Coordinates of C-alpha atoms in Angstrom, one line a residue:
M66 CA -0.2 0.0 0.1
N67 CA 1.2 3.7 -0.6
F68 CA -0.2 6.4 1.7
D69 CA 1.4 9.1 -0.2
D70 CA -0.4 11.4 -3.1
T71 CA 1.4 10.9 -6.8
P72 CA 2.5 14.8 -7.8
Q73 CA -0.8 14.7 -10.2
E74 CA -3.2 13.4 -7.0
A75 CA -1.5 16.6 -4.5
E76 CA -2.2 18.8 -7.5
F77 CA -5.8 17.5 -7.6
R78 CA -6.2 17.8 -3.5
A79 CA -4.8 21.3 -3.6
K80 CA -7.3 22.1 -6.2
A81 CA -10.1 20.2 -4.6
R82 CA -9.3 21.8 -1.2
A83 CA -8.9 25.6 -3.0
W84 CA -12.5 25.2 -4.4
I85 CA -14.4 23.8 -1.4
D86 CA -12.6 26.5 0.7
A87 CA -14.2 29.3 -1.3
N88 CA -17.4 27.8 -2.2
A89 CA -18.7 25.2 0.8
P90 CA -21.8 26.3 2.8
K91 CA -19.3 27.6 6.2
Q92 CA -22.9 28.5 8.0
Y93 CA -24.0 24.7 8.3
E94 CA -20.1 23.2 9.1
Q95 CA -20.5 23.0 12.9
E96 CA -23.5 21.4 12.8
L97 CA -23.3 19.4 10.4
A98 CA -20.0 18.0 11.9
K99 CA -22.1 17.0 15.1
S100 CA -25.1 15.4 12.5
G101 CA -25.0 12.1 12.1
L102 CA -25.0 8.8 13.9
G103 CA -28.8 7.7 12.2
R104 CA -29.6 11.6 12.0
I105 CA -28.5 13.7 9.6
S106 CA -30.1 16.7 9.6
L107 CA -30.3 20.7 10.3
K108 CA -32.8 22.2 13.0
N109 CA -33.1 25.4 10.7
A110 CA -32.9 24.5 7.2
D111 CA -34.1 21.6 4.9
I112 CA -31.1 19.3 4.7
V113 CA -32.6 18.5 1.3
E114 CA -32.6 21.7 -0.2
V115 CA -29.6 23.0 1.4
G116 CA -28.1 19.6 -0.6
K117 CA -29.8 20.8 -4.0
A118 CA -27.6 23.9 -3.7
W119 CA -24.7 22.5 -2.6
Q120 CA -25.1 19.7 -5.5
K121 CA -25.7 22.7 -8.2
K122 CA -23.0 24.8 -7.2
K123 CA -20.6 21.6 -7.5
A124 CA -22.1 20.9 -10.9
E125 CA -21.2 24.2 -11.7
G126 CA -18.0 24.1 -10.6
G127 CA -17.3 20.6 -12.4
W128 CA -17.2 19.0 -9.0
S129 CA -20.1 16.7 -9.3
C130 CA -21.0 13.2 -10.3
L131 CA -16.4 13.2 -10.8
T132 CA -16.3 9.8 -12.5
W133 CA -18.8 10.4 -14.9
P134 CA -18.0 11.0 -19.1
K135 CA -18.5 15.2 -19.2
E136 CA -21.0 14.8 -21.6
Y137 CA -23.5 13.5 -18.5
G138 CA -22.5 15.9 -16.2
G139 CA -19.2 14.8 -14.6
R140 CA -15.8 15.7 -14.5
G141 CA -14.3 12.3 -16.7
A142 CA -12.1 12.1 -13.4
T143 CA -10.3 9.3 -12.2
P144 CA -11.6 6.9 -8.9
I145 CA -8.6 7.9 -6.8
E146 CA -9.8 11.5 -7.5
K147 CA -13.1 10.9 -6.3
V148 CA -11.5 9.5 -3.5
I149 CA -9.5 12.2 -2.8
W150 CA -12.3 14.3 -3.1
Q151 CA -14.6 13.1 -0.6
Q152 CA -11.7 13.2 1.6
E153 CA -11.2 17.2 1.3
E154 CA -14.9 17.4 1.3
G155 CA -15.4 16.2 5.0
V156 CA -18.6 16.7 7.1
Y157 CA -20.2 18.8 3.9
G158 CA -20.3 15.3 2.1
K159 CA -23.6 14.7 4.4
L160 CA -25.1 17.4 2.2
T161 CA -25.0 14.9 -1.0
Q162 CA -26.8 12.0 1.3
P163 CA -30.1 12.9 -1.1
F164 CA -28.0 12.3 -4.1
Q165 CA -25.9 8.9 -3.1
I166 CA -28.7 6.8 -4.6
G167 CA -28.6 8.5 -8.0
E168 CA -24.8 9.2 -8.5
G169 CA -23.9 5.9 -6.9
M170 CA -26.4 3.4 -7.9
C171 CA -29.2 4.9 -10.2
G172 CA -27.1 6.6 -12.9
P173 CA -24.5 4.2 -13.3
T174 CA -27.7 1.7 -14.3
V175 CA -29.3 4.0 -16.8
M176 CA -25.7 5.0 -18.7
A177 CA -25.0 1.4 -18.7
Y178 CA -28.6 0.0 -20.4
G179 CA -30.0 3.3 -21.3
S180 CA -30.5 4.6 -24.5
E181 CA -28.0 7.8 -25.7
D182 CA -30.8 10.6 -25.7
D183 CA -32.1 9.4 -22.1
K184 CA -28.5 9.4 -21.2
R185 CA -28.1 12.9 -22.1
K186 CA -31.8 14.1 -21.0
Y187 CA -32.1 12.7 -17.2
L188 CA -28.3 12.0 -16.4
P189 CA -26.9 16.1 -16.2
K190 CA -29.9 16.7 -14.0
L191 CA -29.3 14.5 -11.9
A192 CA -25.7 15.1 -11.8
S193 CA -26.8 18.9 -11.0
G194 CA -29.3 18.3 -8.3
E195 CA -32.1 19.4 -10.5
N196 CA -33.4 15.7 -9.8
I197 CA -33.2 13.4 -6.9
W198 CA -33.6 9.3 -8.2
C199 CA -34.4 6.7 -5.9
Q200 CA -34.3 2.5 -6.0
L201 CA -37.2 0.3 -6.1
F202 CA -36.5 -3.1 -5.5
S203 CA -37.2 -4.7 -1.9
E204 CA -40.7 -5.8 -1.1
P205 CA -42.9 -6.9 1.9
A206 CA -43.2 -10.7 0.9
G207 CA -39.4 -10.9 -0.7
G208 CA -36.9 -10.2 2.2
S209 CA -33.4 -10.5 1.2
D210 CA -34.4 -12.0 -2.3
V211 CA -34.7 -9.6 -4.6
A212 CA -35.6 -12.1 -7.1
G213 CA -38.9 -12.8 -4.9
L214 CA -40.6 -9.7 -6.0
R215 CA -43.9 -9.9 -6.9
T216 CA -44.7 -6.3 -8.4
R217 CA -46.1 -7.2 -11.8
A218 CA -45.7 -5.3 -15.4
E219 CA -48.2 -6.1 -17.9
K220 CA -47.4 -5.2 -21.5
D221 CA -50.6 -2.7 -23.2
G222 CA -49.7 -2.0 -26.6
D223 CA -46.7 0.4 -26.3
D224 CA -46.5 0.6 -22.8
W225 CA -46.5 -1.5 -19.4
I226 CA -49.0 -1.5 -16.8
I227 CA -47.5 -1.9 -13.0
N228 CA -49.1 -3.0 -9.9
G229 CA -47.6 -3.9 -6.5
Q230 CA -45.9 -2.6 -3.5
K231 CA -42.3 -2.1 -2.6
I232 CA -40.6 -1.2 0.4
W233 CA -37.6 0.5 2.6
T234 CA -37.7 2.8 -0.5
S235 CA -35.1 5.3 0.9
G236 CA -35.9 9.2 -0.3
A237 CA -39.0 8.0 -2.6
H238 CA -40.6 10.9 -0.6
Y239 CA -38.5 13.7 -2.1
S240 CA -37.6 11.5 -5.5
D241 CA -38.4 12.6 -8.9
Y242 CA -37.4 9.2 -10.7
G243 CA -36.8 5.8 -9.6
L244 CA -35.5 2.5 -10.5
L245 CA -38.0 -0.2 -10.7
I246 CA -37.6 -3.8 -11.1
T247 CA -40.8 -5.8 -11.6
R248 CA -42.0 -9.2 -12.6
T249 CA -43.0 -9.6 -16.4
D250 CA -43.1 -13.2 -16.5
P251 CA -44.1 -15.8 -13.3
N252 CA -44.0 -18.7 -15.6
V253 CA -40.1 -19.0 -15.7
P254 CA -37.7 -19.3 -12.5
K255 CA -37.5 -16.2 -10.1
H256 CA -34.0 -14.7 -11.8
K257 CA -35.5 -14.9 -15.5
G258 CA -38.5 -13.3 -15.5
L259 CA -37.6 -10.0 -14.4
T260 CA -37.5 -6.8 -16.1
M261 CA -36.2 -3.5 -15.4
F262 CA -37.6 0.1 -15.8
F263 CA -37.5 3.8 -15.0
L264 CA -40.2 5.9 -13.9
D265 CA -41.5 9.2 -13.1
M266 CA -42.7 9.2 -9.4
K267 CA -45.5 11.6 -10.1
S268 CA -46.8 9.4 -12.6
P269 CA -50.5 8.7 -11.8
G270 CA -50.9 5.7 -9.5
V271 CA -47.5 6.3 -7.3
E272 CA -48.2 6.6 -3.7
V273 CA -45.6 7.3 -1.6
K274 CA -46.1 6.4 2.1
P275 CA -43.5 7.3 4.4
I276 CA -42.1 4.9 7.7
K277 CA -42.3 6.8 10.7
Q278 CA -38.8 4.9 12.3
A279 CA -37.8 4.6 15.9
N280 CA -35.4 7.3 15.8
G281 CA -38.0 9.6 14.6
M282 CA -37.1 9.9 11.2
Q283 CA -38.9 9.3 7.9
E284 CA -36.4 8.3 5.7
F285 CA -37.9 5.0 3.9
N286 CA -41.3 4.6 2.3
E287 CA -43.4 2.3 1.0
V288 CA -44.3 2.7 -2.6
F289 CA -47.7 1.3 -3.9
F290 CA -48.4 0.9 -7.9
T291 CA -52.1 1.0 -8.9
N292 CA -52.0 0.8 -13.0
V293 CA -48.9 3.3 -13.4
R294 CA -48.7 3.0 -17.4
I295 CA -44.8 3.5 -18.0
P296 CA -44.0 3.5 -21.9
D297 CA -41.6 0.4 -23.3
S298 CA -38.9 3.3 -24.0
Q299 CA -38.1 3.6 -20.2
R300 CA -37.1 -0.1 -20.0
L301 CA -33.6 -0.9 -19.3
G302 CA -32.2 -4.0 -20.7
A303 CA -34.1 -6.6 -22.8
V304 CA -37.7 -8.1 -21.0
G305 CA -36.9 -10.7 -18.9
D306 CA -33.3 -10.0 -18.3
G307 CA -34.0 -7.6 -15.2
W308 CA -31.9 -9.5 -13.0
N309 CA -28.6 -8.8 -14.7
V310 CA -29.6 -5.3 -15.1
S311 CA -30.3 -5.0 -11.4
L312 CA -26.7 -6.8 -10.4
T313 CA -25.2 -3.5 -12.0
T314 CA -27.3 -1.3 -9.4
L315 CA -26.8 -3.8 -6.7
M316 CA -22.6 -3.6 -7.2
N317 CA -22.7 -0.1 -7.2
E318 CA -24.8 0.1 -4.2
R319 CA -22.3 -2.0 -1.8
M320 CA -19.8 0.2 -3.4
S321 CA -21.4 3.4 -2.3
I322 CA -22.0 2.5 0.9
G323 CA -19.2 1.0 1.2
A324 CA -17.6 4.0 0.2
R325 CA -18.5 6.5 3.4
L326 CA -18.5 3.8 6.4
A327 CA -19.3 5.0 10.0
T328 CA -18.3 2.8 13.1
G329 CA -18.8 5.4 15.8
F330 CA -15.3 5.0 17.0
P331 CA -14.2 8.5 17.2
E332 CA -17.6 9.1 19.3
I333 CA -17.5 6.2 22.2
F334 CA -13.8 7.1 23.0
A335 CA -14.6 10.9 23.4
F336 CA -17.6 10.2 25.0
C337 CA -15.7 8.0 27.8
N338 CA -12.7 10.3 27.7
D339 CA -15.3 12.9 29.2
L340 CA -17.8 10.4 30.9
V341 CA -17.9 10.6 34.7
T342 CA -19.6 7.6 36.3
V343 CA -20.2 7.0 40.0
D344 CA -17.3 4.7 39.9
G345 CA -15.2 7.8 38.5
P346 CA -14.0 8.5 35.2
A347 CA -15.3 6.3 32.2
I348 CA -12.1 5.7 30.5
D349 CA -10.2 5.0 34.1
D350 CA -12.5 1.6 34.1
P351 CA -10.5 -1.4 32.9
A352 CA -13.6 -2.9 31.1
V353 CA -14.5 0.6 29.1
R354 CA -10.7 0.4 28.1
S355 CA -10.9 -3.5 27.2
K356 CA -13.8 -2.4 24.9
L357 CA -12.3 1.0 23.5
A358 CA -9.2 -1.2 22.5
N359 CA -11.4 -4.1 20.7
W360 CA -13.1 -1.4 18.4
A361 CA -9.9 0.4 18.2
V362 CA -8.2 -2.4 16.4
K363 CA -11.3 -3.0 14.2
A364 CA -11.5 0.5 13.2
S365 CA -7.7 0.4 12.4
G366 CA -8.4 -2.9 10.5
L367 CA -11.3 -0.9 8.6
K368 CA -9.2 2.1 7.7
Y369 CA -6.5 -0.2 6.2
T370 CA -8.7 -2.0 4.8
S371 CA -9.9 1.0 2.8
Y372 CA -6.2 2.6 1.9
R373 CA -5.9 -1.0 0.5
S374 CA -9.1 0.1 -1.4
I375 CA -8.1 3.1 -2.1
S376 CA -4.2 1.9 -3.3
A377 CA -5.6 -0.4 -6.1
L378 CA -7.9 2.3 -7.5
S379 CA -4.6 4.7 -7.5
K380 CA -2.7 1.9 -9.5
G381 CA -6.1 1.7 -11.7
E382 CA -7.0 -1.7 -10.6
R383 CA -10.6 -3.0 -9.4
P384 CA -10.7 -3.2 -5.5
G385 CA -11.9 -6.6 -4.5
P386 CA -14.4 -7.4 -2.0
E387 CA -13.0 -4.8 0.8
N388 CA -16.9 -3.0 0.6
S389 CA -18.1 -6.3 1.3
I390 CA -15.9 -7.4 4.7
G391 CA -15.9 -3.6 5.8
K392 CA -20.0 -3.2 5.6
L393 CA -20.0 -6.6 7.2
V394 CA -17.4 -5.5 10.2
A395 CA -18.7 -1.7 10.8
G396 CA -22.7 -2.4 10.6
P397 CA -22.8 -4.5 14.3
M398 CA -19.9 -2.2 15.6
L399 CA -22.1 0.8 14.9
Q400 CA -24.7 -1.2 16.9
D401 CA -22.6 -2.4 19.7
I402 CA -20.9 1.0 20.5
A403 CA -24.2 2.6 20.5
A404 CA -25.8 0.1 23.2
F405 CA -22.7 -0.1 25.1
A406 CA -22.5 4.0 25.3
M407 CA -26.0 3.6 26.4
D408 CA -25.4 1.4 29.1
L409 CA -22.4 3.9 30.4
E410 CA -25.6 6.7 30.6
G411 CA -27.6 4.7 32.7
A412 CA -30.6 7.2 32.9
A413 CA -29.6 9.8 30.7
G414 CA -29.8 7.4 27.9
V415 CA -33.6 8.4 27.5
F416 CA -32.8 12.0 26.5
T417 CA -33.4 12.5 22.4
D418 CA -33.0 16.1 22.4
P419 CA -29.0 16.8 22.0
A420 CA -29.5 20.6 23.3
E421 CA -30.7 18.9 26.2
A422 CA -27.5 16.0 26.5
E423 CA -26.2 16.0 23.2
A424 CA -24.2 12.7 23.5
G425 CA -27.3 11.3 25.3
G426 CA -29.3 11.7 22.3
S427 CA -26.8 11.3 19.6
F428 CA -25.9 8.0 20.5
Q429 CA -29.5 7.3 21.2
A430 CA -30.3 8.1 17.6
M431 CA -27.5 6.0 16.6
L432 CA -28.6 3.0 18.6
L433 CA -31.7 3.5 16.9
G434 CA -31.0 4.0 13.3
S435 CA -28.3 1.2 13.5
P436 CA -30.1 -2.0 12.6
S437 CA -30.7 -0.2 9.2
M438 CA -26.7 -0.1 8.0
R439 CA -27.0 -4.3 8.6
I440 CA -29.7 -4.5 5.9
A441 CA -29.4 -1.5 3.6
G442 CA -27.1 -2.9 0.8
G443 CA -27.2 -6.6 1.7
T444 CA -28.0 -7.7 5.0
D445 CA -24.9 -9.7 6.9
E446 CA -26.4 -13.0 6.1
I447 CA -26.0 -11.7 2.2
L448 CA -22.4 -10.5 2.8
R449 CA -21.6 -13.2 4.7
N450 CA -22.5 -15.7 1.4
I451 CA -21.3 -13.2 -1.0
I452 CA -17.8 -13.5 1.2
A453 CA -17.5 -17.2 1.1
E454 CA -18.6 -18.3 -2.3
R455 CA -16.8 -15.5 -4.2
V456 CA -13.6 -14.9 -2.1
L457 CA -13.1 -18.4 0.0
G458 CA -14.7 -20.3 -3.2
L459 CA -17.3 -22.3 -0.6
P460 CA -20.1 -23.9 -1.8
G461 CA -23.3 -22.1 -2.6
D462 CA -26.5 -21.9 -0.5
I463 CA -29.0 -25.0 -1.5
R464 CA -31.5 -23.1 -3.4
V465 CA -34.6 -25.6 -4.0
D466 CA -36.1 -22.9 -5.6
K467 CA -33.6 -22.2 -8.6
D468 CA -35.3 -23.9 -11.3
V469 CA -38.7 -23.8 -10.3
P470 CA -40.7 -21.4 -12.5
F471 CA -42.1 -18.6 -10.2
N472 CA -45.5 -19.1 -9.9
K473 CA -45.1 -22.8 -8.6
I474 CA -43.0 -21.6 -5.6
P475 CA -45.4 -22.5 -2.6
T476 CA -46.2 -19.4 -0.9
K477 CA -48.1 -19.3 2.9
G478 CA -52.0 -19.6 2.2
R479 CA -51.5 -21.8 -0.9

């Protein structure tokens, strides 16, 4: 691994740092630095609107969707230059949260399967923050099995009629467009009867219902489709090839999520240094120190595993399974740290208002939000299977429904 910038990378870093210093919305810096751990928000401003303004300014300066081709609103930068930008953007990167799904997952899928007209029509508006995209994959009956979806698409002339339901759709309540995977043929095995589309989220028949989370946020949604009409021109890939199209989205999803892993370690270390319990300073407790040491080792391992990926990018190589491994370690670690902080706080852990008890409120938000990190982008079990089968070469799980037509797979109530 090489931790030093090349001369070209150092020059890029200096340009990025100078532009950010001159253009960043510094009035939000302190609040963004404290915002996170399951609750990214601004008290006196709409983070989506502030994010749109920051995204637009970045696009105008040539700093949005860096690795995309220039003709689609990007900069044509290298992957390592994108990493450098994210390092320099720092806390202002939290403002990009509404656009991460579009930039990291939907955009690359449209780029791979969309027509040239669609790429030039939709991608620049995504890059500039004018349009926000979401990903309509998960369903109530499917769990982690994306191919088990039941949302139907039936051909009607040059259009498709969509009926069904999606769930856990991040950002659907403020999105303009979405990637939608549907079942077009129930008479073939489940992975072979899928077709991918993109649609306007304001289309007649689309109903979005936000899901109230335990931490007080409403980032996820249920989305219902009732006779929604989508033109065949908005199909991505061939009819019945939706699974292969979805793999492009899912691979980019894991790369995008893995790029900015939160562990909670810096926060718990600072908290333990400041907290005084009935037995004295928390940092003096051998049990606390043991916990911190264990998490320090894991945090260090994640850091250098990430550096290995960055080094591969710097050399023009394709990273290995680092992001799947990183997410698998960071997700449970985030949850464990939040639970431990709540135990240390005792009764103070019930506070939810950071103005009353900043640390207490933050760690509670972290605890309530942390389970989602172990689900989004692939559950722990899915990631273990990926590592086992594709990295270690172990036998795959037994799948009794692999070659069975979807409409012959038994379900409850039949």
